[in-house]
Coordinates of C-alpha atoms and ligand atoms in Angstrom, one line a residue:
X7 CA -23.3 -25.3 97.1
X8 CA -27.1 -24.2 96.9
X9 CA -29.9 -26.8 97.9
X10 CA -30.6 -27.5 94.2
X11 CA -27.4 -28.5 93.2
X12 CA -26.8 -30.6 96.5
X13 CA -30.5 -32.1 95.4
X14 CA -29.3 -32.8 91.6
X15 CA -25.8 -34.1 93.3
X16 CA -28.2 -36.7 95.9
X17 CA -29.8 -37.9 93.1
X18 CA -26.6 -38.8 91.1
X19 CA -25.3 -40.3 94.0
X20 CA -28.3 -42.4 94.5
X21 CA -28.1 -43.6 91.3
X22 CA -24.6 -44.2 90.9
X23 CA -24.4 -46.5 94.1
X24 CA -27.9 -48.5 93.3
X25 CA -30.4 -46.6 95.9
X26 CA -33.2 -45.1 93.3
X27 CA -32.9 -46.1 89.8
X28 CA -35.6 -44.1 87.1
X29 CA -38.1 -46.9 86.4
X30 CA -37.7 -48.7 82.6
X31 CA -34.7 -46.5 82.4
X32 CA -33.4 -48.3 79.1
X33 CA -36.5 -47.3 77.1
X34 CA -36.5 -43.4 78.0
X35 CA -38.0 -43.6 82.1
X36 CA -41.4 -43.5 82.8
X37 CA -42.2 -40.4 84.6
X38 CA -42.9 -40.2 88.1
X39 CA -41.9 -44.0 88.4
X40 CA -38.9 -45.2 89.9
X41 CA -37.2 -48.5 91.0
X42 CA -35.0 -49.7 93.9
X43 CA -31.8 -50.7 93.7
X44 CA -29.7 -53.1 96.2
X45 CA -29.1 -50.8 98.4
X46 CA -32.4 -48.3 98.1
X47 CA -34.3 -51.5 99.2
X48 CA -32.4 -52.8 102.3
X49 CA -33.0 -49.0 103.0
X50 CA -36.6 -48.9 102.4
X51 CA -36.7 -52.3 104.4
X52 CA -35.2 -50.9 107.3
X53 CA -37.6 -48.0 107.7
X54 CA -40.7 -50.1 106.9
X55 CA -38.9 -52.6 109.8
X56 CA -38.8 -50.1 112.1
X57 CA -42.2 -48.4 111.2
X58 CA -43.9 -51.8 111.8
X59 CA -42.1 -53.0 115.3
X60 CA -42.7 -49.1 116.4
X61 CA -46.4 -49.5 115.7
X62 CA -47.0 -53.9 116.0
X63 CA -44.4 -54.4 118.3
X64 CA -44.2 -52.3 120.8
X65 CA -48.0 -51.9 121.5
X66 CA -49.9 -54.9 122.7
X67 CA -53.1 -53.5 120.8
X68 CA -52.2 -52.6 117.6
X69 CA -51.9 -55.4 115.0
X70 CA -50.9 -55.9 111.2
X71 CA -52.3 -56.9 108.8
X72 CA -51.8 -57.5 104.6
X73 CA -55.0 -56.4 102.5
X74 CA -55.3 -56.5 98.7
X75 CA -54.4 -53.7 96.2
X76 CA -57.7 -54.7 94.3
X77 CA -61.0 -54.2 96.1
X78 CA -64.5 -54.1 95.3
X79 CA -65.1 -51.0 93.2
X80 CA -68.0 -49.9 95.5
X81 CA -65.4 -49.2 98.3
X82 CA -64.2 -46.4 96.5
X83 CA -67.8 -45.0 96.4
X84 CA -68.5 -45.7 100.1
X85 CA -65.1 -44.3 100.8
X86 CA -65.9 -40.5 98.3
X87 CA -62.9 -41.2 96.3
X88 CA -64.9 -42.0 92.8
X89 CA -66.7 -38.6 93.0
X90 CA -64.5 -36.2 95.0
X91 CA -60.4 -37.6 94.8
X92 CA -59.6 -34.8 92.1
X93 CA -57.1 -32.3 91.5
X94 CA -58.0 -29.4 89.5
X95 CA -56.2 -30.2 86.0
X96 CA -55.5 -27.0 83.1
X97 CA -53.8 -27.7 79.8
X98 CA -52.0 -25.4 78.0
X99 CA -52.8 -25.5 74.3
X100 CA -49.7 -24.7 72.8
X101 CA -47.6 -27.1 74.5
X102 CA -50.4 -29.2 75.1
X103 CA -48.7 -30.2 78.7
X104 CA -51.0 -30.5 81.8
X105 CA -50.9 -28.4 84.7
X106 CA -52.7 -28.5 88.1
X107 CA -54.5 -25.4 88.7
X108 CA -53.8 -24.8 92.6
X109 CA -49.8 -25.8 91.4
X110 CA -49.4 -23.3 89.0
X111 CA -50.9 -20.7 91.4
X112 CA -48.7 -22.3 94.4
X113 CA -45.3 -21.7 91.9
X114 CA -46.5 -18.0 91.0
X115 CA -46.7 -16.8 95.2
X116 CA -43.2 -18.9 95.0
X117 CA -41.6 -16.3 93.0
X118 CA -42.9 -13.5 94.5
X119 CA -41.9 -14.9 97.8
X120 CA -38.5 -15.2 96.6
X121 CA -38.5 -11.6 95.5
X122 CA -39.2 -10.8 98.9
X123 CA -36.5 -12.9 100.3
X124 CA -34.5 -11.1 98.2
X125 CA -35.3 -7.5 99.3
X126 CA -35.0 -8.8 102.9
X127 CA -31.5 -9.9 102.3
X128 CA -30.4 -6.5 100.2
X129 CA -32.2 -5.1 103.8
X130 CA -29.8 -7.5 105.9
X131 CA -26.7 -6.3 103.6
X132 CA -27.3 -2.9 103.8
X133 CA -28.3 -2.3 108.0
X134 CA -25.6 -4.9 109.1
X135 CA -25.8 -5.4 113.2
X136 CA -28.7 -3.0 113.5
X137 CA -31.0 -4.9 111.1
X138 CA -34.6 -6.1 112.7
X139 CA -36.2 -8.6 110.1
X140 CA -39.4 -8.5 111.4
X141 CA -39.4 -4.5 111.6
X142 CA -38.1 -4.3 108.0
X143 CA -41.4 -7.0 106.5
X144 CA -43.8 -4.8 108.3
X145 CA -42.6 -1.3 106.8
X146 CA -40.4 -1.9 103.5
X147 CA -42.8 -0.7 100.8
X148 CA -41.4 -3.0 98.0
X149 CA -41.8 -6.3 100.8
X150 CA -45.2 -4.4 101.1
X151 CA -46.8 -4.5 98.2
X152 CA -45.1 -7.9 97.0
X153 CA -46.7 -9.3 100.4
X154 CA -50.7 -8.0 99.7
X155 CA -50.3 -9.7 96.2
X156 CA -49.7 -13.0 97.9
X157 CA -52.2 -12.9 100.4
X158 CA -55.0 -11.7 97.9
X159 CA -53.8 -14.5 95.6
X160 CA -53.5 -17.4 98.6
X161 CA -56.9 -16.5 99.7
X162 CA -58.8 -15.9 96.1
X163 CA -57.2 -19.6 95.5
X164 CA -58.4 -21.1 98.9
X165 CA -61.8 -19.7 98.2
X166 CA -62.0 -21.1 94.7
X167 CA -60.6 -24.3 96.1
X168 CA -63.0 -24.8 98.7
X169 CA -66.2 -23.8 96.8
X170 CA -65.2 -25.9 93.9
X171 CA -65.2 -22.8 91.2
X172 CA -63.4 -23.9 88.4
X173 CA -64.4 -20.5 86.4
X174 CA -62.7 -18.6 89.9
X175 CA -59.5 -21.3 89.4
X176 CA -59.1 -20.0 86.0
X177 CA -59.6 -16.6 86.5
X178 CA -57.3 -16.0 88.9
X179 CA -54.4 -17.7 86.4
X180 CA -55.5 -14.7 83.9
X181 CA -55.6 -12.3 86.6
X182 CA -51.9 -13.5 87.6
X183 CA -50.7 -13.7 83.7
X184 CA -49.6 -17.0 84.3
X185 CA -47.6 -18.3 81.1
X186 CA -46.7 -21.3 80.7
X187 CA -43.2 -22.3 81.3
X188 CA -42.8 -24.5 78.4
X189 CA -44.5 -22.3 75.7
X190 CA -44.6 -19.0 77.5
X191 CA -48.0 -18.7 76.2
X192 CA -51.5 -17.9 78.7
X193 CA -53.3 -20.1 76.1
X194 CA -55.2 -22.0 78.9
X195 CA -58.3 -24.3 78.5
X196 CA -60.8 -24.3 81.1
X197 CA -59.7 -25.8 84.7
X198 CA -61.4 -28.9 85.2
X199 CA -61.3 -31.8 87.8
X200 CA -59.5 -35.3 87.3
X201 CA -60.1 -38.1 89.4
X202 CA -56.7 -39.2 90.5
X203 CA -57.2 -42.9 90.9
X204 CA -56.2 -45.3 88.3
X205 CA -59.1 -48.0 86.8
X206 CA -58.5 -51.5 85.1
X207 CA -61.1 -53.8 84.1
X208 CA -62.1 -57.3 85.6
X209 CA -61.2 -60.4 82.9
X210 CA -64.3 -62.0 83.2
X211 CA -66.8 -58.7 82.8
X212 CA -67.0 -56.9 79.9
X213 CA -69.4 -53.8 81.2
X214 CA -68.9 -51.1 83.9
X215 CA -69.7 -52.9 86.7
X216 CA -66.3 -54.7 86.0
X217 CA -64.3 -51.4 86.9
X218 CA -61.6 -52.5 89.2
X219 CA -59.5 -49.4 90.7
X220 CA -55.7 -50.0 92.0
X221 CA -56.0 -48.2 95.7
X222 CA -55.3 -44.6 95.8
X223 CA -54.4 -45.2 99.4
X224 CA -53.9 -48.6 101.8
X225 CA -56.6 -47.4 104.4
X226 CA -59.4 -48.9 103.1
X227 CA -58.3 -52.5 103.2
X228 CA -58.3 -51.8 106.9
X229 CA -61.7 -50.0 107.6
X230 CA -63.4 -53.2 105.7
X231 CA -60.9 -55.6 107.4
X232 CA -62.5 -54.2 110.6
X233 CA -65.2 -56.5 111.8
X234 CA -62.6 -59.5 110.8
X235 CA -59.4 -58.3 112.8
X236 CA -61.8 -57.2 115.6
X237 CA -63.4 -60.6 116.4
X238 CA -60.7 -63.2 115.3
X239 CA -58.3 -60.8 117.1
X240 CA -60.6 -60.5 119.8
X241 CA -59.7 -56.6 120.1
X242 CA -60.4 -54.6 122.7
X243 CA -61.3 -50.8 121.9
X244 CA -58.6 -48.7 122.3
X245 CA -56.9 -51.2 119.5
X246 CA -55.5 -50.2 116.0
X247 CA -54.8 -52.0 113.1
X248 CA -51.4 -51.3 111.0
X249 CA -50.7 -52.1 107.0
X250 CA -48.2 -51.4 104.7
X251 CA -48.5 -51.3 101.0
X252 CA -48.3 -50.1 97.5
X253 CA -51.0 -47.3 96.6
X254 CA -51.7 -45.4 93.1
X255 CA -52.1 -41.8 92.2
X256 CA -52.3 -40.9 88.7
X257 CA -50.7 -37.4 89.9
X258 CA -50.6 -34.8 87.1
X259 CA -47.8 -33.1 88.4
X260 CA -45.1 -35.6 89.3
X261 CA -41.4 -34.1 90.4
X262 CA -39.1 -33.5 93.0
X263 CA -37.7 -37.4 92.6
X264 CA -39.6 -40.2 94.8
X265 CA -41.3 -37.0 96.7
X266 CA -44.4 -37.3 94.4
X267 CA -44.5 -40.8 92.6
X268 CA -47.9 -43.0 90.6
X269 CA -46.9 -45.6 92.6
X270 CA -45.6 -45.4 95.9
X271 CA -46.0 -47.3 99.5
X272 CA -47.5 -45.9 102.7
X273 CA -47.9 -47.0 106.4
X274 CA -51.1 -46.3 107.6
X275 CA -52.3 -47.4 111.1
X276 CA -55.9 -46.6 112.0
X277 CA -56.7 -46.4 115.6
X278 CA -60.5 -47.5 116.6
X279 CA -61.2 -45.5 119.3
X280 CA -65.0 -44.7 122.2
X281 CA -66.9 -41.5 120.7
X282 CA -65.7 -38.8 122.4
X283 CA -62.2 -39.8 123.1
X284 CA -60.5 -39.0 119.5
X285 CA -59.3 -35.8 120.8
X286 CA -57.0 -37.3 123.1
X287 CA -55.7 -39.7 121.0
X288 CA -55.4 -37.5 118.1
X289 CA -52.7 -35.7 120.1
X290 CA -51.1 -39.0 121.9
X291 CA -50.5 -40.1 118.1
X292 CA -49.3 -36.5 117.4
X293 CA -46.8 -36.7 120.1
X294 CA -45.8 -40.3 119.2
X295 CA -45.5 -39.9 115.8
X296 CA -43.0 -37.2 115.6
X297 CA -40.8 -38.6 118.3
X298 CA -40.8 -41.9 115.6
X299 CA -39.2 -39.5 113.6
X300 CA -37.1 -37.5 116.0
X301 CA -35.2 -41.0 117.0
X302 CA -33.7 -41.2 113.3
X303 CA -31.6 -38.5 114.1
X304 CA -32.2 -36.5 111.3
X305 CA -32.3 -33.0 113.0
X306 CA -35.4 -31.8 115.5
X307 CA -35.1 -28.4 113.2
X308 CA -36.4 -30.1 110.0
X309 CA -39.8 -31.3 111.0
X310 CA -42.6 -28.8 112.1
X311 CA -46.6 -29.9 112.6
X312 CA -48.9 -27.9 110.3
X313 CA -52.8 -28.3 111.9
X314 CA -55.4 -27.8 109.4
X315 CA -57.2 -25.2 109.6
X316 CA -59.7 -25.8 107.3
X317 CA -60.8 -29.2 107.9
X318 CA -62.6 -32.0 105.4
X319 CA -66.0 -32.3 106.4
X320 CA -65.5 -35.8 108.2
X321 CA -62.8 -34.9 110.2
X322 CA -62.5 -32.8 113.6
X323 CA -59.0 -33.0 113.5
X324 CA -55.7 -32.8 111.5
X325 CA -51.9 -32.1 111.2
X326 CA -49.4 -32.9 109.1
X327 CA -45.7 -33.4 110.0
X328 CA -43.8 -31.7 107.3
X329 CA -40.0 -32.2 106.9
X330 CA -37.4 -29.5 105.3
X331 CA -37.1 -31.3 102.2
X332 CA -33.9 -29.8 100.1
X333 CA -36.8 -27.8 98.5
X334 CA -38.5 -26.9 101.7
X335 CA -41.3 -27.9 103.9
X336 CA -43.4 -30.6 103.0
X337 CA -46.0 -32.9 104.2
X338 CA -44.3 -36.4 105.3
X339 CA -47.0 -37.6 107.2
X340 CA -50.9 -36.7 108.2
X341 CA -52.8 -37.6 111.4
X342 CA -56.2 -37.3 110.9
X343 CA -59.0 -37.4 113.6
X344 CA -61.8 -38.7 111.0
X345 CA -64.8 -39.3 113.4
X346 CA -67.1 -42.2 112.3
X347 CA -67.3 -41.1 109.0
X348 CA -65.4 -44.0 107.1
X349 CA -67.2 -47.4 109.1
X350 CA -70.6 -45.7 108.9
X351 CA -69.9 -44.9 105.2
X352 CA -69.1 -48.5 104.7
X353 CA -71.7 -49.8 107.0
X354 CA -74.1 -47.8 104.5
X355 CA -73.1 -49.3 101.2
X356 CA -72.6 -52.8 102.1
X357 CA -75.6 -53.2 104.4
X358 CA -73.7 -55.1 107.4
X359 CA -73.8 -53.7 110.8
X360 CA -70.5 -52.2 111.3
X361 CA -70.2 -52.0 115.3
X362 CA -68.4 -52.9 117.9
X363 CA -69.9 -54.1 121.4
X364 CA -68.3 -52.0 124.3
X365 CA -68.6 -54.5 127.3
X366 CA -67.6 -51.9 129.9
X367 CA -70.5 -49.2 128.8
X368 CA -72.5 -52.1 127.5
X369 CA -73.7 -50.5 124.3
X370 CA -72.9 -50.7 120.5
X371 CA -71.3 -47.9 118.6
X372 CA -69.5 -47.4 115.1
X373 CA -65.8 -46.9 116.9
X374 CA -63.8 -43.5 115.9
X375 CA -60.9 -43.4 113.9
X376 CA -57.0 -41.4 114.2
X377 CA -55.1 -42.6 111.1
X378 CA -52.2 -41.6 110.9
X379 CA -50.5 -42.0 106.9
X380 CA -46.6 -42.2 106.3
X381 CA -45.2 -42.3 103.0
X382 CA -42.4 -44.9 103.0
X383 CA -40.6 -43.5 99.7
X384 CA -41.0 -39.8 101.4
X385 CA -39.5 -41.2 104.3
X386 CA -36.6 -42.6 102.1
X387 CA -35.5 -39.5 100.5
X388 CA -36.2 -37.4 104.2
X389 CA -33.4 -40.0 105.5
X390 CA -31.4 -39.8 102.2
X391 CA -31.1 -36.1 102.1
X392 CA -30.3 -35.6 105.8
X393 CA -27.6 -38.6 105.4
X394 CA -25.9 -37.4 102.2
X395 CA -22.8 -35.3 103.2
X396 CA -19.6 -33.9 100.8
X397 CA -16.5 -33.9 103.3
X398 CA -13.1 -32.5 102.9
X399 CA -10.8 -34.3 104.0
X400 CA -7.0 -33.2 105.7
X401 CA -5.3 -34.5 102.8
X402 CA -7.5 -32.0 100.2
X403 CA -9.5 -35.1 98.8
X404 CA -13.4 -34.9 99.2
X405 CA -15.5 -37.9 100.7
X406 CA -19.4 -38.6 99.7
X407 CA -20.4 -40.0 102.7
X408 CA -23.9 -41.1 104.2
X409 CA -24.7 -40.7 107.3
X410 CA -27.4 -43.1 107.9
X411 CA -28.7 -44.0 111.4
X412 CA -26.7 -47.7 111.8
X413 CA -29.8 -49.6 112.3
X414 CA -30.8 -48.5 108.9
X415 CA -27.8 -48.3 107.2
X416 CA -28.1 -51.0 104.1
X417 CA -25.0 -52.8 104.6
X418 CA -24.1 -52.9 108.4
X419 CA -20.2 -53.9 108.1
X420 CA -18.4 -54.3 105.3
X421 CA -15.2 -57.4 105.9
X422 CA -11.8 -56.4 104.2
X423 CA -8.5 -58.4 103.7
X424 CA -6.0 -55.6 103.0
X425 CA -4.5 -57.4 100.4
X426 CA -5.7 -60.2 98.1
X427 CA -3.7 -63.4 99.7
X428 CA -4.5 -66.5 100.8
X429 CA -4.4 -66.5 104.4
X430 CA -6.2 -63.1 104.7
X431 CA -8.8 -64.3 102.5
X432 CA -9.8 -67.0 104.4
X433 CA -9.4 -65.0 107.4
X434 CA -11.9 -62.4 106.4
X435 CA -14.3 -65.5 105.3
X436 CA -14.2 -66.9 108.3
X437 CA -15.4 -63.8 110.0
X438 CA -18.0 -62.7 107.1
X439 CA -19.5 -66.7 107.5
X440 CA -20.2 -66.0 111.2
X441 CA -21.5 -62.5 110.8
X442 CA -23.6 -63.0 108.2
X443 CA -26.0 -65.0 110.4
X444 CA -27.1 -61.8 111.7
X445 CA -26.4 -58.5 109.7
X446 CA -26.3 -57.9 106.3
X447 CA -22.2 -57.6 104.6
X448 CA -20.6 -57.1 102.5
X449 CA -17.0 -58.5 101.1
X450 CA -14.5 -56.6 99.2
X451 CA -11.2 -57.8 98.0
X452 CA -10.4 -55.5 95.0
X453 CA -8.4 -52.0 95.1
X454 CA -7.0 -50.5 97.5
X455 CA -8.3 -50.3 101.0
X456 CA -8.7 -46.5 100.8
X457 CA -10.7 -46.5 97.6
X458 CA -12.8 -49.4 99.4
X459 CA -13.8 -47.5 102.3
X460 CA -14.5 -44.6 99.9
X461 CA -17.3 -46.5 98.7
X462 CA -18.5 -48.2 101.7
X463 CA -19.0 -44.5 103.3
X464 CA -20.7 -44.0 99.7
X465 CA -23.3 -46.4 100.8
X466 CA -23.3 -45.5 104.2
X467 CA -22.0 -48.5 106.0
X468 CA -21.2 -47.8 109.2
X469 CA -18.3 -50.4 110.2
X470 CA -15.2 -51.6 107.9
X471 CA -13.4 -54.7 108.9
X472 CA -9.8 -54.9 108.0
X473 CA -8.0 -58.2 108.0
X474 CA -4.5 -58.0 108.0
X475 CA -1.0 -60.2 108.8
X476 CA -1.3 -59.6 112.3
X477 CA -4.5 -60.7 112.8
X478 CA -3.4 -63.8 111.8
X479 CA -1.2 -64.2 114.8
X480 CA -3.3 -61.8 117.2
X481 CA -6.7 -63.0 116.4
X482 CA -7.5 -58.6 116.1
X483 CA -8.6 -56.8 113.5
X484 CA -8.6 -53.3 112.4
X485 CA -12.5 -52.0 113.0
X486 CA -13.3 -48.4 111.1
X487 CA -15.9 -46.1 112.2
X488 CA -17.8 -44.5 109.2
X489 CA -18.4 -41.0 110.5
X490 CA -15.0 -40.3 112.6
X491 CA -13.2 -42.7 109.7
X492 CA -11.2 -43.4 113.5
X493 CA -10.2 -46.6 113.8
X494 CA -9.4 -49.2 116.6
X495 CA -7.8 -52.8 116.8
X496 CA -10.7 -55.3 118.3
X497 CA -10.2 -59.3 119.0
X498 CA -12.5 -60.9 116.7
X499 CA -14.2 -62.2 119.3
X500 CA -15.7 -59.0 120.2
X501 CA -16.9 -57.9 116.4
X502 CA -19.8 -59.6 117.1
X503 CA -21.4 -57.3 120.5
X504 CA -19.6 -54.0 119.0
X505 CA -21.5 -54.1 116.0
X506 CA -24.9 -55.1 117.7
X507 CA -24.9 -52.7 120.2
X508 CA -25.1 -50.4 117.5
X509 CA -27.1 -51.1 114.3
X510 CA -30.1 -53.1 116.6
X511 CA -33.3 -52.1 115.9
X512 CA -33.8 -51.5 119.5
X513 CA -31.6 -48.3 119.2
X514 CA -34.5 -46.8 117.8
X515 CA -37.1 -48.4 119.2
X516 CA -36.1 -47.8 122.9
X517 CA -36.5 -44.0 122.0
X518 CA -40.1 -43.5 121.9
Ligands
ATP25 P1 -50.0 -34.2 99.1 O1 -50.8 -33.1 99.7 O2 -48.5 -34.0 99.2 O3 -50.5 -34.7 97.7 P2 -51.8 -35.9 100.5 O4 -52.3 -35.0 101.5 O5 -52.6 -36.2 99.3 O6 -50.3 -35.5 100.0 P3 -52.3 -38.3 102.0 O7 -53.5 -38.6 101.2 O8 -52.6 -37.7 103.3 O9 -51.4 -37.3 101.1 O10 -51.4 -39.5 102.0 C1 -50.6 -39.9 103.2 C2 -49.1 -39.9 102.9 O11 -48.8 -40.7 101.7 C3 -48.5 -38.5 102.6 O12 -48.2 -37.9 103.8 C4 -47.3 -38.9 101.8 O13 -46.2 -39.2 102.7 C5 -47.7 -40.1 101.0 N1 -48.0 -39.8 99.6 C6 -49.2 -39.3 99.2 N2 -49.2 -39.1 97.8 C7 -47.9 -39.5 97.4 C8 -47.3 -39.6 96.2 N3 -47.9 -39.3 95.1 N4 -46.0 -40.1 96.2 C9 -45.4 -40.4 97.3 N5 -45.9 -40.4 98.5 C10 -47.2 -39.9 98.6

């Protein structure tokens, strides 16, 4: 099966057993929108859970806090987003659909990368044993001349991108013949930017100054939250301050499922930090960050850092950690060395000394910041597609089956009477009213137990319960493991430290 059709097949499968619904699905969707389900939000719990005890728990000066989606409008100007959060935007006018201009240019070096994966493989085919990858890139003519074409293109674009040149953006989609893939026409309009952040109006003002903006990201709540946390907090610098939340992009092109949503949530933490000491927490927060990741167990091959080369003029330092989504590397998460720039920003348009008092050097200073800016929903389908596997079973059936790590598995055990009577019932009742108290269950009395554990696996729930005559007499029941589907007879009195030991938070936790 290829990665697209596995990617079509997770997203079924997501929908079929209530993870990621399409939003307002009964009147058509709304693009780029999309709702949890029962289990998609015990999932998305989970991670945010473990996000927030990695960053609020487990260090003594980092601290949480709740902001406000709606802030005062001038935060977006102190902040740059009102004049420079853009995308470059080009419609065609035939099919009157809107493209982004670096997008469009980014899917054109796609195809011609493919090509060259493709000569490389007829390379592979035809030299067997004795083929050198490397040797064959550097000399194939066709892999060549495919290769200067992206290169000329990737830097033309990263020129035009970084001197603004929407006349260059343009250009270099006629130079390319770009058609459209709707109309198959080059009937562009002029590139132009679009401010990505989405504006409402304040009831009670009728004029401009009444502009209210839903946040394009959850940062800012923190940076003007600063002076508040640090005294009633009574923070010490090194301390950071953690938030998760909803944020709004009015993204103009909007695919690959929850990957790129208009509303989504992100985990942001912003580290305040002496001048002259981001650099070494910039990388600490590298390091830590990835192993946060590592300790899901989704694979150490599908993450990789990509450092910024070319940096935004605030910053002195950045990375992303990008995860091998099923269509490739992307970014998952940035951490972003960003100087003073947003506290003096802020400290400029609101007029209030934005300091902090450092009693060991005894002088004031605006503190440095290393953010570092998690998608939750990216997170979700990272976790989702490394989970989702297609088994074949011995007996020639087939079993969807996710593999989540336990402590974030939705449901946690799932408590079975093998047969709908009396005595089992009340049996498995018993049990589900004591472990309830601590992990979430669920109870299933209809069909047969096979097709029952079909769809627990479905959903990922790493432990089945099965109640049976015997453990009527033997106080035992039958305990399931999800991934070996092995199963063992436990006293009841025991269900209880089996299943903590493993879907605890702290099996994640205790790994970075
Ligand atoms: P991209 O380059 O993919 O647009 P970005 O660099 O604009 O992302 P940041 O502004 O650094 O993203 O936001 C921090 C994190 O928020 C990203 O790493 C990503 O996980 C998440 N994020 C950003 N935009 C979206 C979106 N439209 N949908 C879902 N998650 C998003």
């Amino acid at each position: 099966m290829t990665q697209e059709e596995l990617f079509k097949n997770l997203i079924s499968h997501t929908k079929e057993y209530g993870f990621i619904f399409p939003s307002s699905e009964i009147y058509d969707g709304l693009s780029a929108v999309y709702d949890y389900g029962q289990m998609g939000s015990e999932l998305k719990n989970n991670i945010k859970r473990y996000w927030w005890d990695s960053m609020v728990k487990l260090n003594q000066n980092i601290v949480g806090i709740d902001s406000c989606i709606f802030m005062h409008p001038k935060i977006w100007k102190a902040s740059g987003h009102v004049d420079a959060f853009n995308d470059p935007l080009i419609d065609n006018k035939d099919s009157k659909k809107r493209y982004r201009a670096d997008v469009l240019l980014e899917d054109y070096i796609a195809k011609i990368e493919a090509k060259i994966d493709k000569e490389v493989a007829k390379g592979r085919k035809k030299f067997a044993d004795n083929f050198d990858e490397a040797q064959f890139r550097a000399t194939n003519p066709n892999v060549l001349r495919e290769q200067k074409k992206v290169d000329e293109v990737r830097e033309k674009m990263a020129k035009a991108l970084n001197d603004n040149d929407l006349a260059a953006l343009k250009q270099l989609i006629v130079d390319c013949e770009i058609v459209d893939p709707i109309s198959g026409t080059r009937n562009w309009t002029d590139v132009r930017q679009f401010n990505l952040m989405f504006s409402t109006q304040l009831g009670n003002i009728s004029d401009e100054t009444g502009t209210l903006y839903l946040r394009p990201e959850t940062a800012q709540g923190i940076f003007v939250n600063f002076l508040n946390v640090q005294k009633s907090g009574r923070m010490k610098i090194p301390f950071g301050i953690a938030q998760i939340g909803k944020a709004f992009r009015n993204e103009i092109v909007a695919r690959q499922f929850i990957f790129r949503m208009r509303e989504f949530e992100q985990m942001e933490m912003q580290f305040f930090v002496r001048p002259g000491e981001e650099l070494e927490w910039f990388s600490h927060w590298k390091q830590k960050r990835l192993a946060w990741h590592l300790a899901m167990g989704l694979g150490e091959g599908r993450y990789r850092y990509h450092d910024h080369e070319k940096l935004a003029h605030y910053a002195n330092a950045a990375t992303d950690i990008e995860y091998n989504f099923p269509f490739g590397f992307k970014e998952l998460e940035g951490i972003h060395s960003r100087t003073d720039f947003d506290l003096s920003r802020h400290q400029e348009f609101s007029g209030r000394k934005i300091q902090y008092f450092d009693p060991e050097q005894n002088i004031s200073y605006v503190p440095y910041v290393v953010e570092t800016s998690i998608g939750v929903d990216r997170t979700v389908l990272a976790v989702l597609s490394s989970a989702y596997c297609l088994e074949k079973l011995e007996n020639g059936e087939e079993r969807a089956v996710m593999k989540f790590h336990p402590a974030l598995a939705p449901v946690k055990i799932a408590v079975l009477p093998l047969v709908k009577k009396e005595e089992l019932i009340s049996s498995a009742q018993k049990i589900l009213d004591e472990l309830k108290l601590d992990f979430n269950c669920q109870y299933e009395e209809k069909d047969t137990i096979g097709k029952r554990y079909r769809r627990q696996d479905a959903i990922g729930t790493p432990y089945c319960v099965t109640v049976d005559f015997e453990t009527i007499s033997d106080n035992k029941v039958t305990l399931r493991h999800r991934d070996t589907m092995e199963q063992e007879r436990v006293s009841i009195a025991e269900l209880h430290a089996i299943v903590e030991a493993k879907v605890s938070m702290k099996r994640l936790l205790e790994k970075i």
